[in-house]
């Protein structure tokens, strides 16, 4: 109602300057006051109907303008008929208004009210809806990214586990005829490894769980290669609770054995070490897998490059800010993983 009165005053104020009759101005002001609420109700109903039917914004706008124009024409014609036809009053000092002129004036007034309604009510609603759609789009993008990460992690694990299983079975196959008792023992070790792998479906596990699994894996390898391979472990208790992607270190250990320690004449050694180091913003876990092999080749990437790619990609996906570095010399190779520890320290 306040909007109708305000619009009526703005519309009729210039007519005072033109020195028209007060009665004529009052009648036109009455038309505004009566028509504006009806127009606003009709426009709101049209807009809500279009939103519920999920009409396009352009279609809702055109429909609203048509509704406003039709109502404006009907109001103007009815007003002229009542005021001039039935009451005998003059709306214009120059004589009775023609019906086409009244209809045109009514349509223009209806569209004018629709414009004010759009600025006052529709624009805030459209802005709010736009913001909601942006939030929904961001939420969908986030969910899609989560699904992509989960899918890629599953793919990386599917590459990792069969690779390890095949190599382990080959190890055991080599012992079946040479040392059947040792082969049976290693089959038991492999069963323990597979049981542990099947028990936990979470992507992350503690370093203690990872090392327990790796020690069983190392036991199989040491048995296979006898005095040619030895493992050294240095895992202090305070780092055992840090979370890592499952089997993250396994490709590094496998590379250290296959492409490093076993290439050293006279006995190869693999070291697995972990420590907590202070950085500027907090702590980081440093895991190092070393071997005393001949070092990295300077030519084409070796076969273990796939394992390194897998480790890097899993760190990117699950441990942002982590790095994997390789340090090589004629004395051996070190693969170093640095993982930021979340605030609060290890679990």
CSV table of C-alpha atoms in Angstrom, one decimal:
chain,number,residue,atom,x,y,z
A,1,UNK,CA,0.0,0.0,0.0
A,2,UNK,CA,2.8,2.4,0.9
A,3,UNK,CA,4.3,1.6,-2.5
A,4,UNK,CA,1.0,2.4,-4.3
A,5,UNK,CA,0.7,5.7,-2.5
A,6,UNK,CA,4.3,6.6,-3.2
A,7,UNK,CA,4.1,5.7,-6.8
A,8,UNK,CA,0.8,7.7,-7.1
A,9,UNK,CA,2.4,10.7,-5.6
A,10,UNK,CA,5.4,10.5,-7.9
A,11,UNK,CA,3.1,10.0,-10.9
A,12,UNK,CA,0.7,12.9,-10.2
A,13,UNK,CA,3.1,15.4,-8.8
A,14,UNK,CA,4.2,16.8,-12.2
A,15,UNK,CA,0.5,17.5,-13.0
A,16,UNK,CA,0.3,20.1,-10.2
A,17,UNK,CA,3.0,22.1,-12.1
A,18,UNK,CA,0.8,21.9,-15.3
A,19,UNK,CA,-2.1,23.6,-13.3
A,20,UNK,CA,-4.6,20.8,-14.1
A,21,UNK,CA,-7.8,20.6,-12.1
A,22,UNK,CA,-7.5,19.3,-8.6
A,23,UNK,CA,-10.4,16.9,-9.2
A,24,UNK,CA,-8.8,15.4,-12.2
A,25,UNK,CA,-5.5,14.9,-10.4
A,26,UNK,CA,-7.3,13.4,-7.4
A,27,UNK,CA,-9.1,10.9,-9.7
A,28,UNK,CA,-5.8,9.8,-11.3
A,29,UNK,CA,-4.2,9.4,-7.9
A,30,UNK,CA,-7.1,7.3,-6.8
A,31,UNK,CA,-6.6,5.1,-9.9
A,32,UNK,CA,-2.9,4.5,-8.8
A,33,UNK,CA,-3.8,3.8,-5.3
A,34,UNK,CA,-6.5,1.2,-6.3
A,35,UNK,CA,-4.6,-0.4,-9.1
A,36,UNK,CA,-1.1,-0.7,-7.6
A,37,UNK,CA,-2.0,-3.3,-4.9
A,38,UNK,CA,-3.9,-5.4,-7.4
A,39,UNK,CA,-1.0,-5.2,-9.8
A,40,UNK,CA,1.5,-6.2,-7.1
A,41,UNK,CA,-0.6,-9.2,-6.1
A,42,UNK,CA,-1.0,-10.3,-9.7
A,43,UNK,CA,2.7,-9.9,-10.4
A,44,UNK,CA,3.7,-11.8,-7.2
A,45,UNK,CA,1.4,-14.6,-8.1
A,46,UNK,CA,2.7,-14.8,-11.7
A,47,UNK,CA,6.3,-14.8,-10.4
A,48,UNK,CA,5.7,-17.5,-7.8
A,49,UNK,CA,3.9,-19.6,-10.4
A,50,UNK,CA,6.8,-19.3,-12.8
A,51,UNK,CA,9.4,-20.1,-10.1
A,52,UNK,CA,7.5,-23.2,-9.0
A,53,UNK,CA,7.2,-24.4,-12.6
A,54,UNK,CA,10.9,-23.7,-13.1
A,55,UNK,CA,10.3,-21.3,-16.0
A,56,UNK,CA,13.2,-19.5,-17.5
A,57,UNK,CA,13.8,-15.9,-16.1
A,58,UNK,CA,13.1,-14.4,-19.6
A,59,UNK,CA,9.8,-16.2,-19.8
A,60,UNK,CA,8.8,-15.1,-16.3
A,61,UNK,CA,9.7,-11.5,-17.1
A,62,UNK,CA,7.7,-11.5,-20.4
A,63,UNK,CA,4.7,-13.1,-18.7
A,64,UNK,CA,4.8,-10.6,-15.8
A,65,UNK,CA,4.9,-7.6,-18.2
A,66,UNK,CA,2.0,-9.0,-20.2
A,67,UNK,CA,-0.1,-9.6,-17.0
A,68,UNK,CA,0.7,-6.0,-15.9
A,69,UNK,CA,-0.2,-4.5,-19.2
A,70,UNK,CA,-3.5,-6.4,-19.4
A,71,UNK,CA,-4.5,-5.5,-15.9
A,72,UNK,CA,-3.5,-1.9,-16.6
A,73,UNK,CA,-5.7,-1.7,-19.7
A,74,UNK,CA,-8.7,-3.3,-17.9
A,75,UNK,CA,-8.3,-0.9,-15.0
A,76,UNK,CA,-8.0,2.1,-17.2
A,77,UNK,CA,-11.1,1.2,-19.3
A,78,UNK,CA,-13.2,0.4,-16.2
A,79,UNK,CA,-12.1,3.6,-14.5
A,80,UNK,CA,-12.9,5.8,-17.5
A,81,UNK,CA,-16.3,4.0,-17.9
A,82,UNK,CA,-17.2,4.6,-14.2
A,83,UNK,CA,-15.8,8.1,-13.8
A,84,UNK,CA,-16.8,9.6,-17.1
A,85,UNK,CA,-19.7,7.3,-18.2
A,86,UNK,CA,-21.5,6.8,-14.9
A,87,UNK,CA,-20.4,9.7,-12.7
A,88,UNK,CA,-20.1,12.3,-15.4
A,89,UNK,CA,-16.7,13.6,-14.2
A,90,UNK,CA,-13.9,14.7,-16.4
A,91,UNK,CA,-10.5,13.1,-16.2
A,92,UNK,CA,-9.0,15.6,-18.7
A,93,UNK,CA,-9.9,19.2,-19.1
A,94,UNK,CA,-9.8,18.9,-22.9
A,95,UNK,CA,-12.8,16.5,-23.0
A,96,UNK,CA,-13.6,12.8,-22.6
A,97,UNK,CA,-10.8,10.3,-23.0
A,98,UNK,CA,-11.0,8.0,-26.0
A,99,UNK,CA,-10.9,4.3,-25.3
A,100,UNK,CA,-7.7,3.6,-27.3
A,101,UNK,CA,-5.9,6.5,-25.4
A,102,UNK,CA,-7.2,5.2,-22.1
A,103,UNK,CA,-6.1,1.6,-23.0
A,104,UNK,CA,-2.6,2.9,-23.9
A,105,UNK,CA,-2.3,4.9,-20.8
A,106,UNK,CA,-3.4,1.8,-18.7
A,107,UNK,CA,-0.9,-0.5,-20.4
A,108,UNK,CA,1.9,2.0,-19.8
A,109,UNK,CA,0.9,2.4,-16.2
A,110,UNK,CA,0.8,-1.4,-15.7
A,111,UNK,CA,4.3,-1.8,-17.2
A,112,UNK,CA,5.6,1.1,-15.0
A,113,UNK,CA,4.3,-0.6,-11.9
A,114,UNK,CA,5.8,-3.9,-13.0
A,115,UNK,CA,9.2,-2.1,-13.3
A,116,UNK,CA,9.0,-0.7,-9.8
A,117,UNK,CA,7.9,-4.1,-8.5
A,118,UNK,CA,10.8,-5.7,-10.2
A,119,UNK,CA,13.3,-3.4,-8.7
A,120,UNK,CA,11.8,-3.5,-5.2
A,121,UNK,CA,11.0,-7.2,-4.9
A,122,UNK,CA,12.4,-9.3,-7.7
A,123,UNK,CA,15.9,-8.0,-7.8
A,124,UNK,CA,16.8,-9.0,-4.2
A,125,UNK,CA,15.2,-12.4,-4.8
A,126,UNK,CA,17.2,-13.0,-8.0
A,127,UNK,CA,20.4,-11.9,-6.2
A,128,UNK,CA,19.7,-14.4,-3.4
A,129,UNK,CA,18.9,-17.2,-5.8
A,130,UNK,CA,22.0,-16.5,-7.8
A,131,UNK,CA,24.1,-16.7,-4.6
A,132,UNK,CA,22.3,-20.0,-3.6
A,133,UNK,CA,23.0,-21.4,-7.1
A,134,UNK,CA,26.7,-20.4,-6.8
A,135,UNK,CA,26.9,-22.2,-3.4
A,136,UNK,CA,25.2,-25.2,-4.8
A,137,UNK,CA,27.6,-25.2,-7.8
A,138,UNK,CA,30.5,-25.0,-5.4
A,139,UNK,CA,29.1,-27.8,-3.3
A,140,UNK,CA,28.7,-30.0,-6.4
A,141,UNK,CA,32.2,-29.2,-7.5
A,142,UNK,CA,33.6,-30.1,-4.1
A,143,UNK,CA,31.7,-33.4,-4.1
A,144,UNK,CA,32.8,-34.2,-7.6
A,145,UNK,CA,36.4,-33.5,-6.6
A,146,UNK,CA,36.0,-35.8,-3.6
A,147,UNK,CA,34.6,-38.6,-5.8
A,148,UNK,CA,37.5,-38.0,-8.2
A,149,UNK,CA,40.1,-38.3,-5.4
A,150,UNK,CA,38.4,-41.5,-4.1
A,151,UNK,CA,38.3,-43.0,-7.5
A,152,UNK,CA,41.9,-42.2,-8.2
A,153,UNK,CA,43.0,-43.5,-4.8
A,154,UNK,CA,41.2,-46.8,-5.5
A,155,UNK,CA,42.9,-47.0,-8.9
A,156,UNK,CA,46.3,-46.4,-7.4
A,157,UNK,CA,45.7,-49.1,-4.8
A,158,UNK,CA,44.5,-51.5,-7.4
A,159,UNK,CA,47.8,-51.0,-9.2
A,160,UNK,CA,49.8,-51.4,-6.0
A,161,UNK,CA,48.5,-54.5,-4.3
A,162,UNK,CA,48.5,-56.9,-7.3
A,163,UNK,CA,52.0,-55.7,-8.0
A,164,UNK,CA,53.2,-56.6,-4.5
A,165,UNK,CA,51.3,-59.9,-4.5
A,166,UNK,CA,52.8,-61.0,-7.8
A,167,UNK,CA,56.3,-60.3,-6.6
A,168,UNK,CA,55.8,-62.1,-3.3
A,169,UNK,CA,54.3,-65.2,-4.9
A,170,UNK,CA,57.3,-65.3,-7.3
A,171,UNK,CA,59.6,-65.1,-4.2
A,172,UNK,CA,57.8,-68.0,-2.6
A,173,UNK,CA,57.8,-70.0,-5.8
A,174,UNK,CA,61.5,-69.9,-5.8
A,175,UNK,CA,61.6,-71.6,-2.4
A,176,UNK,CA,59.2,-74.4,-3.1
A,177,UNK,CA,61.8,-76.8,-4.4
A,178,UNK,CA,64.8,-75.4,-2.7
A,179,UNK,CA,63.4,-75.1,0.9
A,180,UNK,CA,59.9,-76.4,1.2
A,181,UNK,CA,59.8,-75.7,5.0
A,182,UNK,CA,60.8,-72.1,4.5
A,183,UNK,CA,58.3,-71.8,1.6
A,184,UNK,CA,55.5,-73.0,3.9
A,185,UNK,CA,56.6,-70.5,6.6
A,186,UNK,CA,56.6,-67.7,4.0
A,187,UNK,CA,53.1,-68.7,2.8
A,188,UNK,CA,52.0,-68.2,6.4
A,189,UNK,CA,53.6,-64.8,6.4
A,190,UNK,CA,51.9,-63.9,3.2
A,191,UNK,CA,48.6,-65.0,4.6
A,192,UNK,CA,49.1,-62.7,7.6
A,193,UNK,CA,49.9,-59.8,5.2
A,194,UNK,CA,46.7,-60.5,3.1
A,195,UNK,CA,44.6,-60.8,6.3
A,196,UNK,CA,45.9,-57.4,7.5
A,197,UNK,CA,45.2,-55.9,4.1
A,198,UNK,CA,41.7,-57.2,4.0
A,199,UNK,CA,40.8,-56.2,7.6
A,200,UNK,CA,41.2,-52.5,7.1
A,201,UNK,CA,39.4,-50.7,4.3
A,202,UNK,CA,40.3,-47.2,5.4
A,203,UNK,CA,42.7,-45.4,3.1
A,204,UNK,CA,44.8,-44.1,6.0
A,205,UNK,CA,46.6,-46.0,8.7
A,206,UNK,CA,49.2,-45.3,11.3
A,207,UNK,CA,52.9,-45.5,10.7
A,208,UNK,CA,53.1,-48.4,13.3
A,209,UNK,CA,50.6,-50.4,11.3
A,210,UNK,CA,52.5,-49.7,8.1
A,211,UNK,CA,55.8,-50.7,9.7
A,212,UNK,CA,54.3,-53.9,11.1
A,213,UNK,CA,53.2,-54.8,7.6
A,214,UNK,CA,56.6,-53.9,6.1
A,215,UNK,CA,58.5,-56.0,8.6
A,216,UNK,CA,56.5,-59.1,7.5
A,217,UNK,CA,57.2,-58.2,3.9
A,218,UNK,CA,60.9,-57.7,4.7
A,219,UNK,CA,61.0,-61.1,6.5
A,220,UNK,CA,59.9,-62.7,3.2
A,221,UNK,CA,62.5,-61.0,1.2
A,222,UNK,CA,65.3,-61.7,3.7
A,223,UNK,CA,64.4,-65.4,3.7
A,224,UNK,CA,64.4,-65.4,-0.1
A,225,UNK,CA,67.8,-63.8,-0.5
A,226,UNK,CA,69.6,-65.1,2.6
A,227,UNK,CA,72.8,-63.3,3.5
A,228,UNK,CA,72.5,-61.1,0.4
A,229,UNK,CA,69.9,-58.8,2.0
A,230,UNK,CA,69.4,-57.3,5.5
A,231,UNK,CA,67.0,-54.7,6.8
A,232,UNK,CA,67.7,-52.1,9.5
A,233,UNK,CA,64.8,-50.4,11.3
A,234,UNK,CA,64.8,-47.2,13.3
A,235,UNK,CA,61.2,-46.3,14.1
A,236,UNK,CA,61.0,-44.4,17.5
A,237,UNK,CA,57.8,-44.8,19.5
A,238,UNK,CA,56.8,-41.1,19.2
A,239,UNK,CA,56.2,-41.3,15.4
A,240,UNK,CA,54.0,-44.4,15.4
A,241,UNK,CA,50.7,-42.6,15.5
A,242,UNK,CA,51.2,-40.4,12.4
A,243,UNK,CA,48.6,-41.3,9.7
A,244,UNK,CA,49.8,-42.2,6.2
A,245,UNK,CA,48.1,-43.7,3.1
A,246,UNK,CA,48.1,-47.5,3.4
A,247,UNK,CA,51.2,-49.2,1.9
A,248,UNK,CA,52.7,-45.8,1.0
A,249,UNK,CA,56.2,-47.0,1.9
A,250,UNK,CA,56.0,-50.4,0.2
A,251,UNK,CA,57.0,-49.3,-3.3
A,252,UNK,CA,60.0,-47.4,-1.9
A,253,UNK,CA,61.1,-50.5,0.0
A,254,UNK,CA,60.5,-52.7,-3.1
A,255,UNK,CA,62.6,-50.3,-5.2
A,256,UNK,CA,65.4,-50.2,-2.6
A,257,UNK,CA,65.5,-54.0,-2.7
A,258,UNK,CA,65.1,-54.7,-6.4
A,259,UNK,CA,67.1,-51.8,-7.8
A,260,UNK,CA,69.5,-51.0,-5.0
A,261,UNK,CA,70.5,-53.5,-2.3
A,262,UNK,CA,70.3,-56.6,-4.5
A,263,UNK,CA,72.7,-55.0,-7.0
A,264,UNK,CA,75.4,-54.6,-4.3
A,265,UNK,CA,78.0,-57.4,-4.4
A,266,UNK,CA,78.8,-58.8,-1.0
A,267,UNK,CA,75.5,-58.1,0.7
A,268,UNK,CA,72.8,-55.4,0.3
A,269,UNK,CA,71.2,-53.4,3.1
A,270,UNK,CA,68.0,-51.5,3.3
A,271,UNK,CA,67.3,-49.0,6.1
A,272,UNK,CA,63.8,-47.8,7.1
A,273,UNK,CA,63.9,-44.8,9.4
A,274,UNK,CA,61.4,-42.3,10.6
A,275,UNK,CA,61.6,-39.2,12.8
A,276,UNK,CA,59.7,-36.0,13.7
A,277,UNK,CA,61.3,-32.7,12.8
A,278,UNK,CA,60.2,-29.2,13.7
A,279,UNK,CA,59.4,-26.9,10.9
A,280,UNK,CA,58.3,-23.3,11.0
A,281,UNK,CA,54.6,-23.9,11.3
A,282,UNK,CA,54.8,-27.2,13.2
A,283,UNK,CA,56.0,-30.7,13.0
A,284,UNK,CA,56.6,-33.0,10.0
A,285,UNK,CA,57.2,-36.7,9.8
A,286,UNK,CA,60.3,-37.7,7.8
A,287,UNK,CA,60.4,-41.3,6.5
A,288,UNK,CA,63.6,-42.4,4.8
A,289,UNK,CA,64.2,-45.6,2.9
A,290,UNK,CA,67.9,-46.1,2.0
A,291,UNK,CA,69.8,-48.8,0.2
A,292,UNK,CA,73.5,-49.3,-0.5
A,293,UNK,CA,73.1,-50.0,-4.2
A,294,UNK,CA,74.8,-48.4,-7.1
A,295,UNK,CA,72.6,-45.3,-7.2
A,296,UNK,CA,70.1,-44.1,-9.7
A,297,UNK,CA,70.9,-44.5,-13.4
A,298,UNK,CA,71.4,-41.4,-15.4
A,299,UNK,CA,69.7,-42.8,-18.5
A,300,UNK,CA,66.0,-43.7,-18.9
A,301,UNK,CA,63.8,-44.1,-15.8
A,302,UNK,CA,64.0,-47.6,-14.3
A,303,UNK,CA,61.1,-49.9,-13.9
A,304,UNK,CA,60.4,-48.7,-10.4
A,305,UNK,CA,59.3,-45.3,-11.8
A,306,UNK,CA,55.7,-46.4,-11.6
A,307,UNK,CA,56.0,-47.0,-7.9
A,308,UNK,CA,57.5,-43.6,-7.4
A,309,UNK,CA,54.7,-42.0,-9.4
A,310,UNK,CA,52.2,-43.8,-7.3
A,311,UNK,CA,53.7,-42.6,-4.0
A,312,UNK,CA,53.9,-39.0,-5.3
A,313,UNK,CA,50.3,-39.0,-6.5
A,314,UNK,CA,49.0,-40.5,-3.3
A,315,UNK,CA,50.8,-37.9,-1.2
A,316,UNK,CA,49.3,-35.1,-3.4
A,317,UNK,CA,45.8,-36.5,-2.9
A,318,UNK,CA,45.9,-37.4,0.8
A,319,UNK,CA,48.7,-35.4,2.4
A,320,UNK,CA,48.9,-31.9,0.9
A,321,UNK,CA,52.2,-30.2,1.4
A,322,UNK,CA,54.1,-33.5,1.4
A,323,UNK,CA,57.2,-34.1,-0.7
A,324,UNK,CA,59.1,-37.1,-2.0
A,325,UNK,CA,62.8,-36.6,-2.7
A,326,UNK,CA,65.4,-39.0,-4.1
A,327,UNK,CA,69.1,-38.6,-3.2
A,328,UNK,CA,71.5,-40.8,-5.1
A,329,UNK,CA,75.2,-41.4,-5.1
A,330,UNK,CA,77.6,-44.2,-5.7
A,331,UNK,CA,77.1,-45.3,-2.1
A,332,UNK,CA,73.4,-45.8,-2.5
A,333,UNK,CA,70.0,-44.2,-2.9
A,334,UNK,CA,67.7,-42.6,-0.3
A,335,UNK,CA,64.0,-41.9,-0.8
A,336,UNK,CA,62.8,-39.3,1.7
A,337,UNK,CA,59.1,-38.5,2.4
A,338,UNK,CA,58.3,-35.4,4.4
A,339,UNK,CA,54.7,-35.3,5.6
A,340,UNK,CA,53.3,-32.3,7.6
A,341,UNK,CA,51.8,-33.5,11.0
A,342,UNK,CA,48.3,-32.1,11.7
A,343,UNK,CA,48.0,-29.8,14.7
A,344,UNK,CA,47.8,-31.8,17.9
A,345,UNK,CA,50.6,-34.1,16.8
A,346,UNK,CA,50.4,-37.9,16.1
A,347,UNK,CA,47.3,-39.7,17.2
